[in-house]
Amino acid sequence: MSGSDTEEIVVALVGNPNVGKSTLFNALTGLRQHTGNWPGKTVAVAQGRYRYKGRTYRLVDLPGTYSLCARSEEERITAEYLRGQEAHCVLVLGDATCLERNLLLMLQVLELTDRCIFCVNLLDEAKRRHLEVDLPALERELGVPVTGITASSGQGLDRLQERVRQMADGFVPVHPRRVVEDLEAVLHPRNRRTAERIAARFAARAEEIAAQVLSGERKPAMTWLDRLTLGRWTGRITMVLLLLGVFWLTISGANVPSLWLERLFAWGGRWLRLGAEAMALPPWLTGLLLDGAYDTAARVVAVMLPPMAIFFPLFTLLEDFGYLPRAAFLLDHRFEACGGCGKQALTMAMGFGCNAAGVIGCRIITSPRERLLAILTNALVPCNGRFPAMIVLIALFFSADSLAGAVILTGFVVLSVGMTFLAAAVLSRSVLPGKPSPMVLEIPPFRRPRVGQILMRSLLDRTAAVTGRAVTVAAPAGMVLWLLGHVTLGGQSLLQHLAAVLDPLGLVLGMSGAILAAFLLSFPANELLLPLLATILSGSAVLTETEGAALGTLLTAHGWTRQTALCTILFLLFHWPCATTCLTIRRETGSWRWTLLAMTVPTALGGILCFAVGLLL
């Protein structure tokens, strides 16, 4: 396949996880890229474009995979794409510090296509380890072009782009030295014995090539950071301290930006009201659009955006630094005992920032059963939308001291993690039976984080996406809330009638009907819980502010005790996910049945805990 001068050149980017695919992809495409699900799949595929010598190249970043043997969705997608011969050139990226493992994938790709270039990344890191790769010898052994780069600094990218151009235009002779010459045997071996024999041949060939082209120390020594983060006790202590540090920075750092956003939206609301008056809009329409849709969406964004804008970059920083795979390794045996996968530790940590993002993060889990298990239990850890209400209630009814409050909050977080293990164990022995699969997880070396890329990826791909979905849910929900507050029946608003209907159930759970009504109506966003509760209790028709002392007085006047606060916090920890998360679960699983189960599990657990508290206290 060769391209004309006006034709867009398609380049497929293939490689193992943690070899720098994202770095190379971003270096070539810059901002000219987008990420979306593969048609009919839940695996994300990024595509971007770059220009070279007057031609446009479309770079397709296929899912990171260790093999093409179709055991996971990522492997199937990559193999099917390469087999379809859609790309003018296939660019396989390898890591100079672990070349032998990367060669296993490269040799399998050569069974599918001749239009292939092997690119060896991280030459700078290999040099620091006194490891040298003989690139010309490697090219002779593979029979296809080989080039070396350091993607983080841009070294070798010009040479790489030139080789891609030559390959796409058919100017590079290739003579690939294949291992089995049997495509179907590679992708779909007839039986386990055949698969093992083929795998052994690939492994032997990769070892043979690596021995010929590599020189120097091939096994890096464990650093003090490795011993600290992977040690039996030091690793767990480090993990807890890092997560607590991220939580503290997120919670404490979000207060001022949230206040700024509230003032900004209030200023914007005043101008919108002036505009509504100038247009002579009827009062009901102004209330529906501004008091309902605008004020609700503004409150959600003001509370939700700052914590996410802090948490996601911090989380991505740990990811880029190389720490998160170590955390997954430390927790793997605990999740395995519950029938899950150690990578669920990463998705659970993402859930602390936003459960919707945590659900999306479950794509990193290869096994469909274990991925679904992680999705169904992600909402058991509190997201940033629930933290503010928990902090306020702890300060009002348990301790106003910041240190004591932090200890109490940490206790609730530990409880949520424990319930995640319990729920995973129950689900894996009932609706999702099966044995946990071995976790294939590379422990990459610690690397200097790329701050610019981290900010771009975390703020644009994660924070903006989740905030956008939240606004699309919160705005129409705000209109419904405004109607419920303004439509009266028998002298009371529909909000107050709803609270009265739910009061018997609320008393059984150690709360009240007003609290349950606030939980139901805050389904669009957990941030709405306390404003809605204050609105119902005060008899107001619009969302009421929830500043500390005034809220405490209001709650106490309506019979709140420590038991009421404890049950409310427990139900806040364990109840149905917000609308944004539910929509994300539906999109990721493709099933409303699994979405309903994901709502039922935490709600049932919260109801049981609240009922138990009512019996014991």
PDB file of N, CA, C and O in Angstrom, residues 144-189:
ATOM      1  N   VAL A 144      13.435  -5.566   9.068  1.00  0.00           N
ATOM      2  CA  VAL A 144      12.616  -4.373   8.846  1.00  0.00           C
ATOM      3  C   VAL A 144      13.360  -3.176   9.441  1.00  0.00           C
ATOM      4  O   VAL A 144      14.294  -3.343  10.235  1.00  0.00           O
ATOM      5  N   PRO A 145      12.983  -1.937   9.060  1.00  0.00           N
ATOM      6  CA  PRO A 145      13.687  -0.764   9.581  1.00  0.00           C
ATOM      7  C   PRO A 145      13.610  -0.662  11.111  1.00  0.00           C
ATOM      8  O   PRO A 145      12.579  -0.961  11.713  1.00  0.00           O
ATOM      9  N   VAL A 146      14.709  -0.245  11.697  1.00  0.00           N
ATOM     10  CA  VAL A 146      14.809  -0.035  13.145  1.00  0.00           C
ATOM     11  C   VAL A 146      15.385   1.353  13.376  1.00  0.00           C
ATOM     12  O   VAL A 146      16.355   1.755  12.714  1.00  0.00           O
ATOM     13  N   THR A 147      14.804   2.100  14.290  1.00  0.00           N
ATOM     14  CA  THR A 147      15.323   3.417  14.636  1.00  0.00           C
ATOM     15  C   THR A 147      15.223   3.612  16.140  1.00  0.00           C
ATOM     16  O   THR A 147      14.410   2.972  16.802  1.00  0.00           O
ATOM     17  N   GLY A 148      16.083   4.475  16.668  1.00  0.00           N
ATOM     18  CA  GLY A 148      16.102   4.722  18.102  1.00  0.00           C
ATOM     19  C   GLY A 148      15.713   6.158  18.426  1.00  0.00           C
ATOM     20  O   GLY A 148      16.057   7.082  17.692  1.00  0.00           O
ATOM     21  N   ILE A 149      14.975   6.344  19.534  1.00  0.00           N
ATOM     22  CA  ILE A 149      14.529   7.679  19.935  1.00  0.00           C
ATOM     23  C   ILE A 149      14.558   7.816  21.455  1.00  0.00           C
ATOM     24  O   ILE A 149      14.688   6.826  22.176  1.00  0.00           O
ATOM     25  N   THR A 150      14.442   9.055  21.895  1.00  0.00           N
ATOM     26  CA  THR A 150      14.104   9.370  23.281  1.00  0.00           C
ATOM     27  C   THR A 150      12.909  10.299  23.192  1.00  0.00           C
ATOM     28  O   THR A 150      13.048  11.505  22.988  1.00  0.00           O
ATOM     29  N   ALA A 151      11.709   9.750  23.317  1.00  0.00           N
ATOM     30  CA  ALA A 151      10.486  10.489  23.022  1.00  0.00           C
ATOM     31  C   ALA A 151      10.296  11.684  23.940  1.00  0.00           C
ATOM     32  O   ALA A 151       9.777  12.721  23.526  1.00  0.00           O
ATOM     33  N   SER A 152      10.718  11.559  25.197  1.00  0.00           N
ATOM     34  CA  SER A 152      10.483  12.646  26.155  1.00  0.00           C
ATOM     35  C   SER A 152      11.226  13.919  25.781  1.00  0.00           C
ATOM     36  O   SER A 152      10.761  15.025  26.052  1.00  0.00           O
ATOM     37  N   SER A 153      12.400  13.782  25.150  1.00  0.00           N
ATOM     38  CA  SER A 153      13.182  14.957  24.763  1.00  0.00           C
ATOM     39  C   SER A 153      13.076  15.278  23.280  1.00  0.00           C
ATOM     40  O   SER A 153      13.581  16.304  22.824  1.00  0.00           O
ATOM     41  N   GLY A 154      12.441  14.398  22.507  1.00  0.00           N
ATOM     42  CA  GLY A 154      12.301  14.625  21.075  1.00  0.00           C
ATOM     43  C   GLY A 154      13.488  14.139  20.262  1.00  0.00           C
ATOM     44  O   GLY A 154      13.495  14.294  19.036  1.00  0.00           O
ATOM     45  N   GLN A 155      14.481  13.543  20.898  1.00  0.00           N
ATOM     46  CA  GLN A 155      15.663  13.066  20.181  1.00  0.00           C
ATOM     47  C   GLN A 155      15.283  11.919  19.232  1.00  0.00           C
ATOM     48  O   GLN A 155      14.659  10.950  19.630  1.00  0.00           O
ATOM     49  N   GLY A 156      15.661  12.042  17.974  1.00  0.00           N
ATOM     50  CA  GLY A 156      15.436  10.996  16.986  1.00  0.00           C
ATOM     51  C   GLY A 156      14.092  11.033  16.298  1.00  0.00           C
ATOM     52  O   GLY A 156      13.823  10.197  15.433  1.00  0.00           O
ATOM     53  N   LEU A 157      13.232  12.020  16.628  1.00  0.00           N
ATOM     54  CA  LEU A 157      11.893  12.036  16.037  1.00  0.00           C
ATOM     55  C   LEU A 157      11.931  12.376  14.549  1.00  0.00           C
ATOM     56  O   LEU A 157      11.119  11.870  13.764  1.00  0.00           O
ATOM     57  N   ASP A 158      12.855  13.241  14.145  1.00  0.00           N
ATOM     58  CA  ASP A 158      12.962  13.566  12.716  1.00  0.00           C
ATOM     59  C   ASP A 158      13.327  12.324  11.908  1.00  0.00           C
ATOM     60  O   ASP A 158      12.757  12.077  10.832  1.00  0.00           O
ATOM     61  N   ARG A 159      14.299  11.580  12.399  1.00  0.00           N
ATOM     62  CA  ARG A 159      14.694  10.344  11.720  1.00  0.00           C
ATOM     63  C   ARG A 159      13.541   9.347  11.673  1.00  0.00           C
ATOM     64  O   ARG A 159      13.297   8.694  10.649  1.00  0.00           O
ATOM     65  N   LEU A 160      12.776   9.258  12.754  1.00  0.00           N
ATOM     66  CA  LEU A 160      11.637   8.346  12.792  1.00  0.00           C
ATOM     67  C   LEU A 160      10.588   8.741  11.757  1.00  0.00           C
ATOM     68  O   LEU A 160      10.073   7.893  11.020  1.00  0.00           O
ATOM     69  N   GLN A 161      10.268  10.025  11.684  1.00  0.00           N
ATOM     70  CA  GLN A 161       9.258  10.482  10.728  1.00  0.00           C
ATOM     71  C   GLN A 161       9.703  10.225   9.288  1.00  0.00           C
ATOM     72  O   GLN A 161       8.878   9.908   8.420  1.00  0.00           O
ATOM     73  N   GLU A 162      10.987  10.358   9.044  1.00  0.00           N
ATOM     74  CA  GLU A 162      11.497  10.090   7.697  1.00  0.00           C
ATOM     75  C   GLU A 162      11.362   8.613   7.352  1.00  0.00           C
ATOM     76  O   GLU A 162      10.969   8.262   6.231  1.00  0.00           O
ATOM     77  N   ARG A 163      11.669   7.728   8.316  1.00  0.00           N
ATOM     78  CA  ARG A 163      11.535   6.285   8.056  1.00  0.00           C
ATOM     79  C   ARG A 163      10.070   5.913   7.823  1.00  0.00           C
ATOM     80  O   ARG A 163       9.762   5.052   6.997  1.00  0.00           O
ATOM     81  N   VAL A 164       9.148   6.559   8.573  1.00  0.00           N
ATOM     82  CA  VAL A 164       7.727   6.300   8.371  1.00  0.00           C
ATOM     83  C   VAL A 164       7.307   6.739   6.966  1.00  0.00           C
ATOM     84  O   VAL A 164       6.564   6.033   6.270  1.00  0.00           O
ATOM     85  N   ARG A 165       7.790   7.912   6.526  1.00  0.00           N
ATOM     86  CA  ARG A 165       7.463   8.394   5.176  1.00  0.00           C
ATOM     87  C   ARG A 165       7.962   7.421   4.116  1.00  0.00           C
ATOM     88  O   ARG A 165       7.241   7.085   3.161  1.00  0.00           O
ATOM     89  N   GLN A 166       9.191   6.967   4.265  1.00  0.00           N
ATOM     90  CA  GLN A 166       9.767   6.039   3.301  1.00  0.00           C
ATOM     91  C   GLN A 166       8.997   4.716   3.272  1.00  0.00           C
ATOM     92  O   GLN A 166       8.743   4.155   2.204  1.00  0.00           O
ATOM     93  N   MET A 167       8.605   4.241   4.470  1.00  0.00           N
ATOM     94  CA  MET A 167       7.852   2.984   4.531  1.00  0.00           C
ATOM     95  C   MET A 167       6.486   3.143   3.870  1.00  0.00           C
ATOM     96  O   MET A 167       6.050   2.300   3.071  1.00  0.00           O
ATOM     97  N   ALA A 168       5.782   4.253   4.179  1.00  0.00           N
ATOM     98  CA  ALA A 168       4.444   4.465   3.630  1.00  0.00           C
ATOM     99  C   ALA A 168       4.471   4.600   2.116  1.00  0.00           C
ATOM    100  O   ALA A 168       3.534   4.176   1.424  1.00  0.00           O
ATOM    101  N   ASP A 169       5.549   5.187   1.562  1.00  0.00           N
ATOM    102  CA  ASP A 169       5.653   5.388   0.116  1.00  0.00           C
ATOM    103  C   ASP A 169       6.305   4.209  -0.596  1.00  0.00           C
ATOM    104  O   ASP A 169       6.511   4.252  -1.811  1.00  0.00           O
ATOM    105  N   GLY A 170       6.637   3.171   0.150  1.00  0.00           N
ATOM    106  CA  GLY A 170       7.182   1.966  -0.470  1.00  0.00           C
ATOM    107  C   GLY A 170       8.634   2.042  -0.867  1.00  0.00           C
ATOM    108  O   GLY A 170       9.073   1.303  -1.756  1.00  0.00           O
ATOM    109  N   PHE A 171       9.412   2.931  -0.227  1.00  0.00           N
ATOM    110  CA  PHE A 171      10.816   3.108  -0.587  1.00  0.00           C
ATOM    111  C   PHE A 171      11.777   2.272   0.271  1.00  0.00           C
ATOM    112  O   PHE A 171      12.984   2.343   0.099  1.00  0.00           O
ATOM    113  N   VAL A 172      11.231   1.517   1.232  1.00  0.00           N
ATOM    114  CA  VAL A 172      12.085   0.758   2.133  1.00  0.00           C
ATOM    115  C   VAL A 172      11.905  -0.730   1.867  1.00  0.00           C
ATOM    116  O   VAL A 172      10.826  -1.282   2.072  1.00  0.00           O
ATOM    117  N   PRO A 173      12.934  -1.406   1.424  1.00  0.00           N
ATOM    118  CA  PRO A 173      12.824  -2.857   1.232  1.00  0.00           C
ATOM    119  C   PRO A 173      12.789  -3.568   2.584  1.00  0.00           C
ATOM    120  O   PRO A 173      13.546  -3.240   3.494  1.00  0.00           O
ATOM    121  N   VAL A 174      11.886  -4.508   2.714  1.00  0.00           N
ATOM    122  CA  VAL A 174      11.769  -5.257   3.971  1.00  0.00           C
ATOM    123  C   VAL A 174      11.854  -6.748   3.670  1.00  0.00           C
ATOM    124  O   VAL A 174      11.345  -7.225   2.657  1.00  0.00           O
ATOM    125  N   HIS A 175      12.518  -7.479   4.558  1.00  0.00           N
ATOM    126  CA  HIS A 175      12.641  -8.937   4.448  1.00  0.00           C
ATOM    127  C   HIS A 175      12.457  -9.531   5.838  1.00  0.00           C
ATOM    128  O   HIS A 175      13.420  -9.999   6.455  1.00  0.00           O
ATOM    129  N   PRO A 176      11.206  -9.457   6.375  1.00  0.00           N
ATOM    130  CA  PRO A 176      10.987  -9.898   7.753  1.00  0.00           C
ATOM    131  C   PRO A 176      11.307 -11.375   7.950  1.00  0.00           C
ATOM    132  O   PRO A 176      10.938 -12.221   7.125  1.00  0.00           O
ATOM    133  N   ARG A 177      11.999 -11.642   9.052  1.00  0.00           N
ATOM    134  CA  ARG A 177      12.352 -13.028   9.390  1.00  0.00           C
ATOM    135  C   ARG A 177      11.319 -13.526  10.388  1.00  0.00           C
ATOM    136  O   ARG A 177      11.375 -13.235  11.573  1.00  0.00           O
ATOM    137  N   ARG A 178      10.361 -14.290   9.887  1.00  0.00           N
ATOM    138  CA  ARG A 178       9.246 -14.731  10.711  1.00  0.00           C
ATOM    139  C   ARG A 178       9.619 -15.966  11.532  1.00  0.00           C
ATOM    140  O   ARG A 178      10.564 -16.675  11.236  1.00  0.00           O
ATOM    141  N   VAL A 179       8.778 -16.219  12.543  1.00  0.00           N
ATOM    142  CA  VAL A 179       9.062 -17.315  13.475  1.00  0.00           C
ATOM    143  C   VAL A 179       8.266 -18.559  13.127  1.00  0.00           C
ATOM    144  O   VAL A 179       8.797 -19.669  13.129  1.00  0.00           O
ATOM    145  N   VAL A 180       6.963 -18.396  12.799  1.00  0.00           N
ATOM    146  CA  VAL A 180       6.128 -19.578  12.580  1.00  0.00           C
ATOM    147  C   VAL A 180       5.506 -19.635  11.189  1.00  0.00           C
ATOM    148  O   VAL A 180       5.084 -20.694  10.751  1.00  0.00           O
ATOM    149  N   GLU A 181       5.377 -18.470  10.499  1.00  0.00           N
ATOM    150  CA  GLU A 181       4.775 -18.428   9.161  1.00  0.00           C
ATOM    151  C   GLU A 181       3.351 -18.992   9.170  1.00  0.00           C
ATOM    152  O   GLU A 181       2.908 -19.597   8.208  1.00  0.00           O
ATOM    153  N   ASP A 182       2.641 -18.811  10.286  1.00  0.00           N
ATOM    154  CA  ASP A 182       1.284 -19.336  10.395  1.00  0.00           C
ATOM    155  C   ASP A 182       0.444 -18.352  11.189  1.00  0.00           C
ATOM    156  O   ASP A 182       0.466 -18.343  12.426  1.00  0.00           O
ATOM    157  N   LEU A 183      -0.290 -17.537  10.468  1.00  0.00           N
ATOM    158  CA  LEU A 183      -1.044 -16.465  11.108  1.00  0.00           C
ATOM    159  C   LEU A 183      -2.084 -16.991  12.091  1.00  0.00           C
ATOM    160  O   LEU A 183      -2.179 -16.528  13.225  1.00  0.00           O
ATOM    161  N   GLU A 184      -2.885 -17.969  11.668  1.00  0.00           N
ATOM    162  CA  GLU A 184      -3.946 -18.473  12.527  1.00  0.00           C
ATOM    163  C   GLU A 184      -3.377 -19.153  13.771  1.00  0.00           C
ATOM    164  O   GLU A 184      -3.966 -19.113  14.840  1.00  0.00           O
ATOM    165  N   ALA A 185      -2.224 -19.798  13.628  1.00  0.00           N
ATOM    166  CA  ALA A 185      -1.619 -20.457  14.786  1.00  0.00           C
ATOM    167  C   ALA A 185      -1.210 -19.450  15.849  1.00  0.00           C
ATOM    168  O   ALA A 185      -1.255 -19.728  17.041  1.00  0.00           O
ATOM    169  N   VAL A 186      -0.822 -18.253  15.395  1.00  0.00           N
ATOM    170  CA  VAL A 186      -0.436 -17.212  16.345  1.00  0.00           C
ATOM    171  C   VAL A 186      -1.654 -16.640  17.057  1.00  0.00           C
ATOM    172  O   VAL A 186      -1.684 -16.492  18.282  1.00  0.00           O
ATOM    173  N   LEU A 187      -2.684 -16.298  16.271  1.00  0.00           N
ATOM    174  CA  LEU A 187      -3.854 -15.636  16.847  1.00  0.00           C
ATOM    175  C   LEU A 187      -4.776 -16.606  17.573  1.00  0.00           C
ATOM    176  O   LEU A 187      -5.332 -16.278  18.621  1.00  0.00           O
ATOM    177  N   HIS A 188      -4.979 -17.786  17.000  1.00  0.00           N
ATOM    178  CA  HIS A 188      -5.940 -18.727  17.574  1.00  0.00           C
ATOM    179  C   HIS A 188      -5.332 -20.133  17.591  1.00  0.00           C
ATOM    180  O   HIS A 188      -5.686 -20.984  16.772  1.00  0.00           O
ATOM    181  N   PRO A 189      -4.431 -20.397  18.527  1.00  0.00           N
ATOM    182  CA  PRO A 189      -3.850 -21.740  18.611  1.00  0.00           C
ATOM    183  C   PRO A 189      -4.927 -22.785  18.900  1.00  0.00           C
ATOM    184  O   PRO A 189      -5.899 -22.524  19.605  1.00  0.00           O
TER     185      PRO A 189
END
